[in-house]
Amino acid sequence: MLSDIRSKPDLWYRIQVLLHDLSNVGHDPSSEKRLSVTTNELYISAPYFSEAEAIQILSTRVETSTPSDENSVAPSPKILTASIQDTIHQRLANFFDKRKASGDSRPCGPHDMLPIYLEVFKLQKEDLKDEKFLAA
């Protein structure tokens, strides 16, 4: 569960740095440099995480909701758990479907991924604005 990752301060800090970099890639050369050397399509790799940490993060289960059954009398989302990797891939699939429907299927890279990561890791963009945490 996400609480397992949050209970490891160093790992949680590096997740926040990754999200900070995704948020600031356009105007922070340090963010751009770190992101440009990642080896994983989801950016969850070195220089932020070791291979073992990346596997741990991507396999961590998080709560995710799905639309209710159309035949249900009282529509309400179902709460399920899925791995972070599966959750991100599902959110990206939905994103690309919406972009294609609008006639523009080009992703904007990390910028488009940030909202997904914020949701998955239960963070707010404001949590990333205090650059004091980068000096920690």
Coordinates of C-alpha atoms in Angstrom, one line a residue:
M1 CA 0.0 0.0 0.0
L2 CA 1.0 3.6 -0.4
S3 CA 1.5 3.9 3.3
D4 CA 4.5 1.5 3.0
I5 CA 6.2 3.9 0.6
R6 CA 5.3 6.9 2.7
S7 CA 6.8 5.2 5.8
K8 CA 10.3 5.4 4.1
P9 CA 11.2 9.1 4.3
D10 CA 14.1 8.9 1.9
L11 CA 12.0 7.0 -0.8
W12 CA 9.0 9.3 -0.3
Y13 CA 11.3 12.4 -0.6
R14 CA 12.7 11.1 -3.9
I15 CA 9.1 10.6 -5.2
Q16 CA 8.4 14.2 -4.3
V17 CA 11.5 15.3 -6.2
L18 CA 10.4 13.3 -9.3
L19 CA 7.0 15.0 -9.1
H20 CA 8.7 18.4 -8.6
D21 CA 10.8 17.8 -11.6
L22 CA 7.8 16.8 -13.7
S23 CA 6.1 20.1 -12.6
N24 CA 9.2 22.2 -13.4
V25 CA 10.8 20.6 -16.4
G26 CA 10.1 23.6 -18.6
H27 CA 11.9 26.2 -16.5
D28 CA 14.3 24.4 -14.3
P29 CA 17.5 23.0 -16.0
S30 CA 18.2 20.7 -13.0
S31 CA 14.7 19.1 -13.4
E32 CA 15.2 18.7 -17.1
K33 CA 18.6 17.1 -16.6
R34 CA 17.4 14.6 -14.1
L35 CA 14.3 13.6 -16.2
S36 CA 16.4 13.3 -19.4
V37 CA 18.5 10.5 -18.0
T38 CA 15.6 8.3 -16.7
T39 CA 15.4 4.9 -18.4
N40 CA 11.8 4.0 -17.6
E41 CA 8.9 5.2 -19.7
L42 CA 7.2 6.3 -16.5
Y43 CA 10.3 8.1 -15.2
I44 CA 10.4 5.8 -12.2
S45 CA 14.1 4.8 -12.5
A46 CA 17.6 6.2 -11.9
P47 CA 18.6 8.9 -11.1
Y48 CA 15.6 8.9 -8.7
F49 CA 15.4 5.3 -7.7
S50 CA 17.4 2.1 -7.7
E51 CA 16.1 -0.8 -9.8
A52 CA 14.8 -2.5 -6.7
E53 CA 13.1 0.7 -5.5
A54 CA 11.5 1.2 -8.9
I55 CA 10.1 -2.3 -8.8
Q56 CA 8.8 -1.7 -5.3
I57 CA 7.1 1.6 -6.3
L58 CA 5.6 0.3 -9.5
S59 CA 4.2 -2.9 -7.8
T60 CA 2.8 -1.0 -4.8
R61 CA -1.0 -1.4 -4.6
V62 CA -3.1 1.8 -4.5
E63 CA -6.9 2.3 -4.3
T64 CA -8.5 3.2 -7.6
S65 CA -12.1 3.7 -8.5
T66 CA -14.0 2.4 -11.5
P67 CA -17.3 3.5 -12.8
S68 CA -20.3 1.7 -11.3
D69 CA -22.1 -1.1 -13.2
E70 CA -24.6 0.4 -15.6
N71 CA -27.2 -2.0 -14.3
S72 CA -26.8 -0.8 -10.8
V73 CA -29.8 0.8 -9.1
A74 CA -27.6 3.3 -7.1
P75 CA -24.6 4.3 -9.3
S76 CA -21.5 4.6 -7.2
P77 CA -17.9 3.9 -8.1
K78 CA -16.3 0.6 -7.0
I79 CA -13.1 0.9 -5.0
L80 CA -10.5 -1.6 -6.1
T81 CA -6.7 -1.9 -5.7
A82 CA -4.2 -2.0 -8.5
S83 CA -0.5 -1.6 -8.8
I84 CA 0.8 1.9 -9.3
Q85 CA 2.1 0.8 -12.7
D86 CA -1.3 -0.5 -13.8
T87 CA -3.0 2.5 -12.4
I88 CA -0.7 4.9 -14.3
H89 CA -1.1 2.9 -17.5
Q90 CA -4.9 2.9 -17.2
R91 CA -4.9 6.7 -16.6
L92 CA -2.6 7.3 -19.6
A93 CA -4.9 5.1 -21.8
N94 CA -7.9 7.2 -20.8
F95 CA -5.9 10.4 -21.4
F96 CA -4.8 9.3 -24.9
D97 CA -8.4 8.3 -25.7
K98 CA -9.6 11.7 -24.8
R99 CA -6.8 13.4 -26.7
K100 CA -7.6 11.4 -29.9
A101 CA -11.3 12.3 -29.6
S102 CA -10.3 15.9 -29.6
G103 CA -8.3 15.5 -32.8
D104 CA -5.0 16.0 -31.1
S105 CA -3.3 12.8 -29.9
R106 CA 0.1 14.3 -29.2
P107 CA 1.1 14.0 -25.5
C108 CA 2.9 16.9 -23.8
G109 CA 5.3 14.5 -22.0
P110 CA 5.9 15.0 -18.3
H111 CA 3.4 17.9 -18.2
D112 CA 0.5 15.6 -19.0
M113 CA 1.7 13.0 -16.6
L114 CA 1.9 15.2 -13.5
P115 CA -1.8 15.1 -12.7
I116 CA -1.8 11.4 -12.9
Y117 CA 1.2 11.1 -10.6
L118 CA -0.3 13.6 -8.1
E119 CA -3.5 11.5 -8.0
V120 CA -1.7 8.2 -7.6
F121 CA 0.7 9.4 -4.9
K122 CA -2.1 11.4 -3.1
L123 CA -0.2 14.7 -3.4
Q124 CA -1.2 18.3 -4.3
K125 CA 0.7 20.5 -6.6
E126 CA 1.1 22.9 -3.7
D127 CA 3.1 20.2 -1.9
L128 CA 5.8 20.6 -4.5
K129 CA 6.1 24.3 -4.6
D130 CA 8.1 24.7 -1.3
E131 CA 11.6 24.2 -2.7
K132 CA 13.0 23.9 0.8
F133 CA 12.4 20.1 0.6
L134 CA 14.9 20.0 -2.3
A135 CA 17.6 21.2 0.0
A136 CA 16.9 18.4 2.5

